[in-house]
Coordinates of N, CA and C and ligand atoms in Angstrom, one line a residue:
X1 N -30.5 -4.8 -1.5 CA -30.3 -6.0 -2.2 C -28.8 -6.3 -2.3
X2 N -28.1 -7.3 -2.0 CA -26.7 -7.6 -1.9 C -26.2 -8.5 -4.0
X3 N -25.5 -8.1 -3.9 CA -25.2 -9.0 -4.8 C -24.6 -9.8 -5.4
X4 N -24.6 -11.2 -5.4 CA -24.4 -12.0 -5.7 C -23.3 -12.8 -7.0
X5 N -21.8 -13.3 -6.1 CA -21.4 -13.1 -7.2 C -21.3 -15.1 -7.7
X6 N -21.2 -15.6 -8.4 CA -21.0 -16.7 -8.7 C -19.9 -17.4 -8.9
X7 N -19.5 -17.9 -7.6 CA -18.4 -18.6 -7.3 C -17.8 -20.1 -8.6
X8 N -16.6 -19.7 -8.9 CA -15.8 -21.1 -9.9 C -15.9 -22.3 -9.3
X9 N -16.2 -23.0 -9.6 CA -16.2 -24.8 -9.2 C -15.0 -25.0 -9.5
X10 N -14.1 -25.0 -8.2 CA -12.5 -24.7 -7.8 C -12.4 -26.7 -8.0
X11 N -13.3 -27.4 -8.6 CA -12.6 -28.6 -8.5 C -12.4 -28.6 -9.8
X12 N -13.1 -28.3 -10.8 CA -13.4 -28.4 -12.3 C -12.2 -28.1 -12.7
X13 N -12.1 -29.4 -13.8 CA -10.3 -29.3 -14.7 C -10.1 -28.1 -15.5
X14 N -11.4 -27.6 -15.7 CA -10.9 -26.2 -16.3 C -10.0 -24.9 -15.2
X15 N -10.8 -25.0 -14.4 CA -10.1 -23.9 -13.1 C -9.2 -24.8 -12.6
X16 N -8.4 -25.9 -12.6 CA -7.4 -26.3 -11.6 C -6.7 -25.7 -13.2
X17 N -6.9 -26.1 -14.2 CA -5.9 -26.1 -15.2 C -5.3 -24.6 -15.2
X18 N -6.3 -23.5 -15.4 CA -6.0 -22.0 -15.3 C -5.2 -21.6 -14.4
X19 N -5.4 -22.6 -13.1 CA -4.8 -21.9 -11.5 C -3.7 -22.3 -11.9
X20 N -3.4 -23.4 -12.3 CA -1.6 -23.5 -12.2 C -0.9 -22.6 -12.9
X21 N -1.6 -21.9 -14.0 CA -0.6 -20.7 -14.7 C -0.8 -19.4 -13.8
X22 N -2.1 -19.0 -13.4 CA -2.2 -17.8 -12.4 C -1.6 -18.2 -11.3
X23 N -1.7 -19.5 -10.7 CA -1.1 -19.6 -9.1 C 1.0 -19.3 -9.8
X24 N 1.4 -19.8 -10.5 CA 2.5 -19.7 -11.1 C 2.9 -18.3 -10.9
X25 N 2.0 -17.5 -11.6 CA 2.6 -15.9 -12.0 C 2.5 -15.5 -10.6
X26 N 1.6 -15.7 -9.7 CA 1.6 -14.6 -8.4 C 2.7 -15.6 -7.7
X27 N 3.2 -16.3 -7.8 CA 4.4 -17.1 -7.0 C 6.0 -16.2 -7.6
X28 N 6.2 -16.6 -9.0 CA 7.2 -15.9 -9.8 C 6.9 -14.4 -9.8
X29 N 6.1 -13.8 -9.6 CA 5.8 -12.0 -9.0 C 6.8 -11.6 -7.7
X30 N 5.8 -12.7 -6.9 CA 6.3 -12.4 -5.3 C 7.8 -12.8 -5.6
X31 N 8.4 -13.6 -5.9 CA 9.6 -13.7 -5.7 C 10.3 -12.7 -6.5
X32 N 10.4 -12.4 -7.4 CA 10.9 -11.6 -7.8 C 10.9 -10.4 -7.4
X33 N 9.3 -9.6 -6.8 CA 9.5 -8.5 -5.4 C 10.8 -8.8 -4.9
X34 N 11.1 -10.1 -4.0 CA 11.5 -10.5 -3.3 C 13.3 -9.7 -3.9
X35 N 13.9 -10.3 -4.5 CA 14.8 -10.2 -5.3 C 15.1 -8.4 -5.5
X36 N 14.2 -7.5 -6.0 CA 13.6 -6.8 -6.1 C 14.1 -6.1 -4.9
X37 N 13.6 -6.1 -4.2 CA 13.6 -5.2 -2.9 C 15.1 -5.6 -2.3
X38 N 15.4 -6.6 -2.6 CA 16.8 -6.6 -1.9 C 17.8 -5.9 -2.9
X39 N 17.6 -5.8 -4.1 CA 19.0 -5.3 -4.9 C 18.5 -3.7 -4.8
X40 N 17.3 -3.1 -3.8 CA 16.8 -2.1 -3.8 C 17.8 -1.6 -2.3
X41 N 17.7 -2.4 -1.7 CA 18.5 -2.6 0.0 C 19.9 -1.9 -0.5
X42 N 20.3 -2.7 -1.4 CA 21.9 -1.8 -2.0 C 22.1 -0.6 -2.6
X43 N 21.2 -0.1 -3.1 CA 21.1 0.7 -3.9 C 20.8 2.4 -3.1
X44 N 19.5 1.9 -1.7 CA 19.6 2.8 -1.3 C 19.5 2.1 0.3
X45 N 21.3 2.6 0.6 CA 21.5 1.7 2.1 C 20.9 2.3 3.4
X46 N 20.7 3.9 3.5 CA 20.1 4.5 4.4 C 18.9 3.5 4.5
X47 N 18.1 2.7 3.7 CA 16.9 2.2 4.8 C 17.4 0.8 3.9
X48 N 18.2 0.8 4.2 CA 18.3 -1.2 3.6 C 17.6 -2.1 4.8
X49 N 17.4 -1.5 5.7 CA 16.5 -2.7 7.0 C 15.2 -2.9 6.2
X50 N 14.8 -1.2 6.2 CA 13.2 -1.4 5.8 C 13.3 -2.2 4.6
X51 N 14.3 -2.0 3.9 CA 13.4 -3.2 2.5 C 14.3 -4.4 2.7
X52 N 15.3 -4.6 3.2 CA 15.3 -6.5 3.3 C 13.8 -6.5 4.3
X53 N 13.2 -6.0 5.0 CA 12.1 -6.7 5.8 C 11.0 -6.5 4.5
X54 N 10.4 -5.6 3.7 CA 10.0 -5.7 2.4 C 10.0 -7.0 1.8
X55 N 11.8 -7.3 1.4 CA 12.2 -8.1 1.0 C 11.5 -9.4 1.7
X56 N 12.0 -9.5 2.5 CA 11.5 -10.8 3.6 C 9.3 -10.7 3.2
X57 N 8.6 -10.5 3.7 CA 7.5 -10.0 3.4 C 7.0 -10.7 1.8
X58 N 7.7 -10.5 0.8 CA 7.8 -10.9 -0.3 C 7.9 -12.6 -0.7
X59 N 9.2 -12.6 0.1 CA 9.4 -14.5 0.1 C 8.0 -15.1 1.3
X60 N 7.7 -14.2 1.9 CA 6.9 -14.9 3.0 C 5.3 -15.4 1.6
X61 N 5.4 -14.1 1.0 CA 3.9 -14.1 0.1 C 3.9 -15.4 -0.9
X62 N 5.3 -15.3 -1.6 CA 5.5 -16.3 -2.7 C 5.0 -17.4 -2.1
X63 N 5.6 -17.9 -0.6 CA 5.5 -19.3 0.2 C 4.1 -19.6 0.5
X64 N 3.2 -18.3 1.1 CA 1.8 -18.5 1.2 C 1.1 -19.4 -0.3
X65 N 1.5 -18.5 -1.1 CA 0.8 -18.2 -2.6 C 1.2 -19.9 -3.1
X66 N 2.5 -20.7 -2.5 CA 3.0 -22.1 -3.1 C 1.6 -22.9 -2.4
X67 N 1.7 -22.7 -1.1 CA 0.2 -23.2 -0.4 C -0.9 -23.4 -0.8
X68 N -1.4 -22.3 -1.6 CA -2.2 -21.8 -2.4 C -2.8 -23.0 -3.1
X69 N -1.7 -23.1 -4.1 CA -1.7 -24.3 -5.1 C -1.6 -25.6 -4.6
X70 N -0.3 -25.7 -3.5 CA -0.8 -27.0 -3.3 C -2.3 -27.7 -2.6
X71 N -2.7 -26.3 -2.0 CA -4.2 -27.0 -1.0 C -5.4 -27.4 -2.4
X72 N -5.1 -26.8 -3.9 CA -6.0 -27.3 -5.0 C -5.1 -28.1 -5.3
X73 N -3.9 -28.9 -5.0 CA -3.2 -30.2 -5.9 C -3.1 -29.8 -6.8
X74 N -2.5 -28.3 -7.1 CA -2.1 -28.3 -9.0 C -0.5 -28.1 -8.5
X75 N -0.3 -28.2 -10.1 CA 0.8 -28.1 -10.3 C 1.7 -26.6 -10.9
X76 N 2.5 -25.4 -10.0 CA 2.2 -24.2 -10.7 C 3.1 -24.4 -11.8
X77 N 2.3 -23.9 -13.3 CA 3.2 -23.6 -14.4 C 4.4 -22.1 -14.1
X78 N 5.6 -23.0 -13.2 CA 6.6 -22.1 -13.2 C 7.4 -22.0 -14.8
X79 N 7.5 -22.5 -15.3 CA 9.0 -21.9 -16.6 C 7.6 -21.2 -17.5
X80 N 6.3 -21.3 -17.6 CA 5.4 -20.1 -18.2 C 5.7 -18.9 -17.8
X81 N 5.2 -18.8 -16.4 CA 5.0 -17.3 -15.7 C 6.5 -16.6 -15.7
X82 N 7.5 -17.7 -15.3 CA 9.3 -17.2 -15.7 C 9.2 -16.1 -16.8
X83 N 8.5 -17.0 -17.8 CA 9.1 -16.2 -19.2 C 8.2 -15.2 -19.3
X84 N 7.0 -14.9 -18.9 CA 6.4 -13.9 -18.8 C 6.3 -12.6 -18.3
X85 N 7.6 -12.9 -17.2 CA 8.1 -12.0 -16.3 C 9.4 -11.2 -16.6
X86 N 9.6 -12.2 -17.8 CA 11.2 -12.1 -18.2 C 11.3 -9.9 -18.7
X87 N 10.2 -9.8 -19.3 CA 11.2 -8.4 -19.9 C 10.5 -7.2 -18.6
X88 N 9.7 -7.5 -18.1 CA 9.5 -6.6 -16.7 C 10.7 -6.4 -16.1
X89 N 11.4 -8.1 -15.8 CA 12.1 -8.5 -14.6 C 13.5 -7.6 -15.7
X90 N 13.5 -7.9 -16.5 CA 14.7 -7.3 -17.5 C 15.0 -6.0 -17.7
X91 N 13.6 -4.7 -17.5 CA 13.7 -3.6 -17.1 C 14.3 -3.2 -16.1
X92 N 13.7 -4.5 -14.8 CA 13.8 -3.7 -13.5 C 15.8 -4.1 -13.3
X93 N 16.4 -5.1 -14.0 CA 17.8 -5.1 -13.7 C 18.8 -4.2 -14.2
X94 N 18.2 -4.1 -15.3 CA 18.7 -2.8 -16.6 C 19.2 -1.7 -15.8
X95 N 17.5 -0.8 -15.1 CA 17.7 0.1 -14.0 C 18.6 -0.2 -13.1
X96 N 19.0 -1.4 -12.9 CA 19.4 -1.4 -11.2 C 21.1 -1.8 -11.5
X97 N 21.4 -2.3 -12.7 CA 22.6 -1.8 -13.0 C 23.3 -0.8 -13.2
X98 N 21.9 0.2 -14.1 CA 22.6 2.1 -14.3 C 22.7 2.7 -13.2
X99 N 22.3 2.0 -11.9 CA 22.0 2.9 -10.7 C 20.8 3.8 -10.4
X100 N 19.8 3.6 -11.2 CA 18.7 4.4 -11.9 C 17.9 4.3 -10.9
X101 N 18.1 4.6 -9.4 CA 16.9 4.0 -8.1 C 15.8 4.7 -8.5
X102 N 15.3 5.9 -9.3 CA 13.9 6.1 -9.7 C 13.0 5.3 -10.6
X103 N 13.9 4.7 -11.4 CA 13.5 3.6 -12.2 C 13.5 2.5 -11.5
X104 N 13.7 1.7 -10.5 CA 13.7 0.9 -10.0 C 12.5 0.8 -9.2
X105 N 12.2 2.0 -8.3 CA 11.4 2.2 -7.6 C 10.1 2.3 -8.0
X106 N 10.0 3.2 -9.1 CA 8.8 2.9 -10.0 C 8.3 1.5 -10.5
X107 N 9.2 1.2 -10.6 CA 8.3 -0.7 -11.6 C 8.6 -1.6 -10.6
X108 N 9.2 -1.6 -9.1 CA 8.6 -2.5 -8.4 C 7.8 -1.9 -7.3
X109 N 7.5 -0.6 -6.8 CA 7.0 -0.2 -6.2 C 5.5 0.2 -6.9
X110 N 5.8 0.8 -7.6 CA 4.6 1.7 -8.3 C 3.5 0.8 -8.9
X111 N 4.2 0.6 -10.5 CA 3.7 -0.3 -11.6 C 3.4 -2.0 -10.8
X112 N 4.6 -2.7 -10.4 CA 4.4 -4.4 -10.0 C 3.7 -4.3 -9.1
X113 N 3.4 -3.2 -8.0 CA 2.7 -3.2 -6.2 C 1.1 -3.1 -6.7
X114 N 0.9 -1.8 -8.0 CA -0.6 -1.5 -8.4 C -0.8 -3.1 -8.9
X115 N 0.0 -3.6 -9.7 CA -0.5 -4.7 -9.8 C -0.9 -5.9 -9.3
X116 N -0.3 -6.1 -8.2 CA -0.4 -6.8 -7.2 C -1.8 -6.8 -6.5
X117 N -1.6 -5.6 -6.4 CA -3.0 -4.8 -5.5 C -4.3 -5.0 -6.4
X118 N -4.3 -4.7 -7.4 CA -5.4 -4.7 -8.3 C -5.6 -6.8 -8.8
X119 N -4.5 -7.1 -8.7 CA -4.9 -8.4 -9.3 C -5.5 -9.2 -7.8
X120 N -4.9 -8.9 -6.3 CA -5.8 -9.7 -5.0 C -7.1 -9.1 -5.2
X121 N -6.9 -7.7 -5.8 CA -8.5 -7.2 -4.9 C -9.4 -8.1 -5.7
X122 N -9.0 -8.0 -7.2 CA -10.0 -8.9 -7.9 C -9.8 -10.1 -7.7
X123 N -8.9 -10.7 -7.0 CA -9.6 -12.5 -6.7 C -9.8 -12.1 -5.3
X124 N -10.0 -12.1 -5.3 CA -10.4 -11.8 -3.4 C -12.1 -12.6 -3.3
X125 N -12.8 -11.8 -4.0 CA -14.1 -12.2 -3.9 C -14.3 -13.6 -4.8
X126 N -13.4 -14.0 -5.2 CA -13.9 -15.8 -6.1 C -12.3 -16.6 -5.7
X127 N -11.8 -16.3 -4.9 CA -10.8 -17.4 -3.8 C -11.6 -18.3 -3.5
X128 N -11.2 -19.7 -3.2 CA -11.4 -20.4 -2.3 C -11.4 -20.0 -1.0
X129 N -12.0 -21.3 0.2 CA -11.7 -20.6 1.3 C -10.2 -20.9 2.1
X130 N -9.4 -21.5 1.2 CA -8.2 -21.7 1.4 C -7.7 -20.5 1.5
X131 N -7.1 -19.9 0.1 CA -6.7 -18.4 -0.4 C -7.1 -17.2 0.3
X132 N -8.6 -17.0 0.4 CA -8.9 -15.9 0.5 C -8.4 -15.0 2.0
X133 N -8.4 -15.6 3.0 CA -7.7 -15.2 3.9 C -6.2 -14.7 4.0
X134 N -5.8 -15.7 3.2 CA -3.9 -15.5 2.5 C -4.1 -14.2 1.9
X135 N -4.7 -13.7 0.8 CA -4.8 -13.1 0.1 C -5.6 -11.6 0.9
X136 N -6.2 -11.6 1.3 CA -6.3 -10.6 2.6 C -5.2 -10.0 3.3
X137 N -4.6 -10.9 3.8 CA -3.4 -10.6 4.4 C -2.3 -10.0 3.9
X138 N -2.2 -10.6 2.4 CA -1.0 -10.3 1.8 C -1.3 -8.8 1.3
X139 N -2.6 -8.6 0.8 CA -2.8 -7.1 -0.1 C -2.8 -5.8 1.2
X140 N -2.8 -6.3 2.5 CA -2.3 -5.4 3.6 C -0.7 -5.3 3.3
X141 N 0.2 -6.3 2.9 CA 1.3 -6.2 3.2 C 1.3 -5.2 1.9
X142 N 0.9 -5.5 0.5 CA 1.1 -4.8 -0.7 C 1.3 -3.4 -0.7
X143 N 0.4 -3.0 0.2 CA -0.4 -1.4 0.3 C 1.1 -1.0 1.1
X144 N 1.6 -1.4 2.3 CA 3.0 -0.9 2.1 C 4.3 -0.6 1.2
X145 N 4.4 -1.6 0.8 CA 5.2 -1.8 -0.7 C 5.2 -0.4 -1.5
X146 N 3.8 -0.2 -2.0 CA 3.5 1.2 -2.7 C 3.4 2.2 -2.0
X147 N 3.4 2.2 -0.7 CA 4.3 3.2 0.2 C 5.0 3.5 0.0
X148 N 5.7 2.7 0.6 CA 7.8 2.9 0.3 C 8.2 3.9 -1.0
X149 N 7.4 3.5 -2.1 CA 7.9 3.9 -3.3 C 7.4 5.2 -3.2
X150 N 6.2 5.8 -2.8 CA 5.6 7.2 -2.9 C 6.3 7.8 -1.6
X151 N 6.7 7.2 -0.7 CA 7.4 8.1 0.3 C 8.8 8.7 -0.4
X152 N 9.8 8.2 -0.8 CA 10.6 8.1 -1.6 C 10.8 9.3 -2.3
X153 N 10.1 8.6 -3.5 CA 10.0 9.7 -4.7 C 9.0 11.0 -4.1
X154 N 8.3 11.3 -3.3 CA 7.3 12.1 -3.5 C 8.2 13.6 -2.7
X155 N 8.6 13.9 -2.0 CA 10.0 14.6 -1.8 C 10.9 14.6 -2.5
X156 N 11.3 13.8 -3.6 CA 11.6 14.2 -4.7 C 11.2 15.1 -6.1
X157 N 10.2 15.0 -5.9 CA 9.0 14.9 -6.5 C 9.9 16.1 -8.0
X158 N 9.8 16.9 -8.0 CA 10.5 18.0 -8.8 C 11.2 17.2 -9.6
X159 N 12.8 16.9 -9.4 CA 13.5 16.5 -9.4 C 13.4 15.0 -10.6
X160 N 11.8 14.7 -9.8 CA 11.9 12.6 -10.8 C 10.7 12.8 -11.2
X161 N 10.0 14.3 -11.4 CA 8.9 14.1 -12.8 C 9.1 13.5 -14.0
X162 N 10.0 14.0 -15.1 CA 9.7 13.7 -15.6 C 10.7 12.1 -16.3
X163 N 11.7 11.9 -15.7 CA 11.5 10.1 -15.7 C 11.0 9.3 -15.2
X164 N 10.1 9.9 -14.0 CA 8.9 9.1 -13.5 C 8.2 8.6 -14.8
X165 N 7.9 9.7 -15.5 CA 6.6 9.6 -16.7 C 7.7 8.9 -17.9
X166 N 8.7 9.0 -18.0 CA 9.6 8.5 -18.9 C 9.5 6.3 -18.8
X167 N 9.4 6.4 -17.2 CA 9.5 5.3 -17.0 C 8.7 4.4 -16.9
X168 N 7.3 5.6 -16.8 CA 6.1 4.7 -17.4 C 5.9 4.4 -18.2
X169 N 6.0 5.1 -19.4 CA 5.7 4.9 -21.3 C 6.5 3.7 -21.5
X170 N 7.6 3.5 -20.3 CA 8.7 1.8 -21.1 C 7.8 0.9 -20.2
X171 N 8.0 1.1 -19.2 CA 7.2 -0.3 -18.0 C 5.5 -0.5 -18.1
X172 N 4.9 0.6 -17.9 CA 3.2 0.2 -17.7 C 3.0 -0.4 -19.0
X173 N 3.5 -0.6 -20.4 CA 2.8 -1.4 -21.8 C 3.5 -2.4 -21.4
X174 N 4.7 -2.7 -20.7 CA 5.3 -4.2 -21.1 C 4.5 -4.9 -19.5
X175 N 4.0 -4.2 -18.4 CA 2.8 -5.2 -17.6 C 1.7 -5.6 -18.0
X176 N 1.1 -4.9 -19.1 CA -0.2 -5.0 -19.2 C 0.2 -6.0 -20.1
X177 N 1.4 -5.8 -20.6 CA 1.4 -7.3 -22.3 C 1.4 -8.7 -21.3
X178 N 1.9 -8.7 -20.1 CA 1.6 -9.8 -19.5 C 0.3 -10.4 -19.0
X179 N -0.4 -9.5 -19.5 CA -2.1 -9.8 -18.8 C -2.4 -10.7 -20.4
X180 N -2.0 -10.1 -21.4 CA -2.9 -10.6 -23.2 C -2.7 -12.1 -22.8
X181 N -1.5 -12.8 -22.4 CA -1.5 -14.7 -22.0 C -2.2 -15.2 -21.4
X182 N -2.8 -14.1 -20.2 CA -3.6 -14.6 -18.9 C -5.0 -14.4 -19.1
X183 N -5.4 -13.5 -20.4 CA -6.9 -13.1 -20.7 C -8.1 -14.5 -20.2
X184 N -7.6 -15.7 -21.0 CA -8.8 -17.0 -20.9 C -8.8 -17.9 -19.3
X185 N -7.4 -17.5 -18.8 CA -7.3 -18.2 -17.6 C -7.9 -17.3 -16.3
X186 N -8.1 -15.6 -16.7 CA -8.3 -15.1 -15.6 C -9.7 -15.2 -15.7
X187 N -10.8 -15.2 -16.9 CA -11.6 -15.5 -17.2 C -12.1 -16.6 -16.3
X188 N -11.6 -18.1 -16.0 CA -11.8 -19.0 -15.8 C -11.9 -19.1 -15.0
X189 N -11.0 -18.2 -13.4 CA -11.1 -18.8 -12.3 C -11.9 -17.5 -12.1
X190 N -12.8 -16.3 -12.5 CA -14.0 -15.8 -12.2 C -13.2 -14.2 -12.1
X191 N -12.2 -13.8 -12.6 CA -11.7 -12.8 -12.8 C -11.8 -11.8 -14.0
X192 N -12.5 -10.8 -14.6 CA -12.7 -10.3 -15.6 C -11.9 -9.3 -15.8
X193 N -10.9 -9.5 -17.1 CA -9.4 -9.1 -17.2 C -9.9 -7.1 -18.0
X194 N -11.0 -7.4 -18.3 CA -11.1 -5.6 -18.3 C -11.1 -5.1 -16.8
X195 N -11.5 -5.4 -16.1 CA -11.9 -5.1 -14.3 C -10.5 -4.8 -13.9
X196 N -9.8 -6.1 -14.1 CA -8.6 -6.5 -13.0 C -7.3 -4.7 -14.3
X197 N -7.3 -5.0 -15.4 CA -6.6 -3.7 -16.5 C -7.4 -2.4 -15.8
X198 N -8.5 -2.1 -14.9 CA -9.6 -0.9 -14.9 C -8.6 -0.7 -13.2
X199 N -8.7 -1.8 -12.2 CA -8.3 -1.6 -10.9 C -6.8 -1.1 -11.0
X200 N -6.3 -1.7 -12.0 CA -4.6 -1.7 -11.7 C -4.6 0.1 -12.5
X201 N -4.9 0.5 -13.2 CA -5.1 1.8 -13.7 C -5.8 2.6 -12.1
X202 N -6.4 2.5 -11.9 CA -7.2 3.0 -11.0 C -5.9 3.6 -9.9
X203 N -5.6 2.2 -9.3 CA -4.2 1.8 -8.1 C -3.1 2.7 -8.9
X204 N -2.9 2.6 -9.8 CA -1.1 3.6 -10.1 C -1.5 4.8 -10.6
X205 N -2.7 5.2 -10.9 CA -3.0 6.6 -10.9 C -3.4 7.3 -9.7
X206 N -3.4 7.0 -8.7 CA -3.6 7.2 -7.5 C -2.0 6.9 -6.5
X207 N -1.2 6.2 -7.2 CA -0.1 6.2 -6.8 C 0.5 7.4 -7.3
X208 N 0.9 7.8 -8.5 CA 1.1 9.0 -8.8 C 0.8 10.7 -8.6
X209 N -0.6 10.6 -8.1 CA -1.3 11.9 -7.0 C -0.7 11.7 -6.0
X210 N -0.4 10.9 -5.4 CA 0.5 10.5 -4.2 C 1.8 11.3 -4.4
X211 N 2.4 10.7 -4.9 CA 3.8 11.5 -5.3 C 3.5 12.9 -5.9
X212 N 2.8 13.3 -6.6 CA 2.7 15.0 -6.6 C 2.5 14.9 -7.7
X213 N 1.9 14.2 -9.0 CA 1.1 14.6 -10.1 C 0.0 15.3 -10.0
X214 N -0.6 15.8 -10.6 CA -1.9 16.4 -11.0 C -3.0 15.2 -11.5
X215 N -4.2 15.5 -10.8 CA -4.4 13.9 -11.5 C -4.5 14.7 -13.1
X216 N -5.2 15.4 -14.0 CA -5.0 16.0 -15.0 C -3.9 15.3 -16.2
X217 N -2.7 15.3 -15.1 CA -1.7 15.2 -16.1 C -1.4 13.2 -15.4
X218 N -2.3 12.7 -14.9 CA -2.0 11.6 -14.5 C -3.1 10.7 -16.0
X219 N -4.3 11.8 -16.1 CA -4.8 10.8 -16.5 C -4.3 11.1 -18.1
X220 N -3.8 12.2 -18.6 CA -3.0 12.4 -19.9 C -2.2 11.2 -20.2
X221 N -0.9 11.4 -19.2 CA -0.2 9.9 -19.3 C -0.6 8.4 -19.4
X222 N -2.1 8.4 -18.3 CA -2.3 6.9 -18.5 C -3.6 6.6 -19.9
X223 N -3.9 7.6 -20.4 CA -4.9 7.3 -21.5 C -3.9 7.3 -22.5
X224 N -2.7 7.7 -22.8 CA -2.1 7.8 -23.5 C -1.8 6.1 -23.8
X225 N -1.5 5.6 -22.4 CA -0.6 4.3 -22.5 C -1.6 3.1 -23.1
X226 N -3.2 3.8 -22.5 CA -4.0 3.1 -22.3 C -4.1 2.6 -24.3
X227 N -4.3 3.8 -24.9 CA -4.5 3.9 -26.1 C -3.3 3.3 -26.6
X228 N -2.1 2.8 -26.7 CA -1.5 2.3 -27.4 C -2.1 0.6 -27.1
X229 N -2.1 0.4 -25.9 CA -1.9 -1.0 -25.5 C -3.3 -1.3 -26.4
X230 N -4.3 -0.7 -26.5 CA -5.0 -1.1 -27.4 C -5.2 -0.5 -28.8
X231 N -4.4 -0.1 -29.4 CA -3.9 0.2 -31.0 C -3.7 -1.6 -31.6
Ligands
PL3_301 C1 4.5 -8.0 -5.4 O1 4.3 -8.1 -4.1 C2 4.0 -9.2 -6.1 C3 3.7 -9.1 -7.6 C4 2.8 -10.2 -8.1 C5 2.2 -9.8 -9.3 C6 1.1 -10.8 -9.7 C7 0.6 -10.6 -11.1 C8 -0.4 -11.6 -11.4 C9 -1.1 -11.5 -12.7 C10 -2.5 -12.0 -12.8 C11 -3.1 -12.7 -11.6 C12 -4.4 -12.3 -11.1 C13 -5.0 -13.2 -10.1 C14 -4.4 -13.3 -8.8 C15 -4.8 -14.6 -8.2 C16 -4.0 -14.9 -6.9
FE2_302 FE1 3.9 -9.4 -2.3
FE2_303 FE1 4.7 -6.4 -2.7

C-alpha cells in the first residue's frame, strides 16, 4: 500500500500568502550561505577555490528559489525573513571577525546546511511541480556544503570538541527560534514543523558522528538543547 500524501492547493490565498514568507527565508538563507562561504574563502585560503565555488552554488540556489516564487506570482516577504536571520547571521560574523573558523564552520556548515537539508527534504514531497525538481537539485548541492564542514573539523576532531559543543548550546536554540515565526506558514504549505525540528535534529546529529562524536554524547548535547527550546 503506497501512501498518500495530500497535496496544498498552491493557488489558494492562504498558501500563496505563507509562500511569500517561506519562499523569502529560503532566498535570504541561500544568500547569506552565499556571503558565508565567501568570508569562509578568507579565512581559510588553502581551499578558497572550493568555497568561492560553494559560494557560487549558493547564489545559484537563492536565484533558483527567486524562480520559485515568481512561477506562484507571490511576492517574497524579504525585510521578514532579513530580520529573522538577523541573530544567526550575527553569530556567524561575530565568529568570523574573532577569526573563530570552528565557529564559523559549524553554523554555516553544520547547524544552517542540516537545516537546509531537513527543511527541502520536507518540502520536497508537497512542492509544486515547478519547485520540486529545483529543490532536488539543490539538496544534492546541500549534502556537499555539510561535507566541507565535517571534512574540516573531523581531523581536527581532538582539538575542536569541545567548542564544537560550545558552539552548539549558542547557535542550534537561536535556529530553531527561527522556526516559532514560521510554525502557521509551514503548516500551510503542507509541512509539519515537529517533522521538519525531528529531520533537522536527525541531519546535525549525524553530522556530528561524522566528525568523531559518540552518538551517546551527541544525543546528550542535542536533548539537552532540545529540552531548553521547549522549557
Ligand atoms: C544553505 O544552503 C541555505 C540555507 C537556507 C535555510 C532555509 C531555512 C528555511 C526555513 C523554513 C523553510 C522550510 C520550507 C522550505 C521550502 C522551500
Ligand atoms: Fe544552498
Ligand atoms: Fe548550502
Amino acid at each position: 500500500m503506497t501512501a498518500t500524501i495530500a497535496l496544498p492547493d498552491y493557488s489558494s490565498a492562504a498558501y500563496l500568502e505563507a509562500y511569500s514568507r517561506i519562499n523569502a527565508m529560503v532566498i535570504v538563507g541561500e544568500g547569506l550561505a552565499d556571503r558565508h562561504f565567501r568570508l569562509l574563502a578568507r579565512a581559510i585560503p588553502e581551499d578558497a577555490e572550493t568555497l568561492q565555488t560553494l559560494a557560487a552554488m549558493e547564489g545559484r540556489h537563492a536565484r533558483d528559489f527567486v524562480g520559485c516564487g515568481v512561477h506562484l506570482g507571490v511576492k517574497p516577504d524579504v525585510p521578514l525573513a532579513r530580520s529573522l536571520f538577523v541573530p544567526l547571521h550575527a553569530l556567524f560574523l561575530k565568529a568570523s571577525r574573532a577569526g573563530d573558523r570552528v565557529a564559523c564552520l559549524v553554523i554555516q556548515c553544520l547547524i544552517v546546511e542540516s537545516f537546509a537539508v531537513a527543511a527541502y527534504r520536507c518540502y520536497l514531497p508537497v512542492a509544486d511541480a515547478y519547485a520540486r525538481p529545483i529543490t532536488a537539485e539543490v539538496l544534492k548541492d546541500e549534502a556537499r556544503h555539510l561535507s566541507y564542514g565535517e571534512d574540516w573539523l573531523r581531523p581536527r576532531f581532538q582539538e575542536v570538541a569541545e567548542e564544537v559543543v560550545a558552539c552548539c548550546r549558542r547557535a542550534v536554540p537561536v535556529a530553531l527560534g527561527m522556526l516559532e515565526r514560521l510554525k502557521p506558514d509551514l503548516d500551510t504549505i503542507g509541512i509539519a514543523p515537529v517533522e521538519l525540528v525531528g529531520e533537522f535534529m536527525a541531519c546535525f546529529q549525524e553530522s556530528l558522528v561524522a566528525i568523531g562524536f559518540s552518538p551517546a554524547r551527541c544525543r546528550q548535547v542535542l536533548t539537552e538543547l532540545a529540552a531548553e527550546a521547549l522549557a
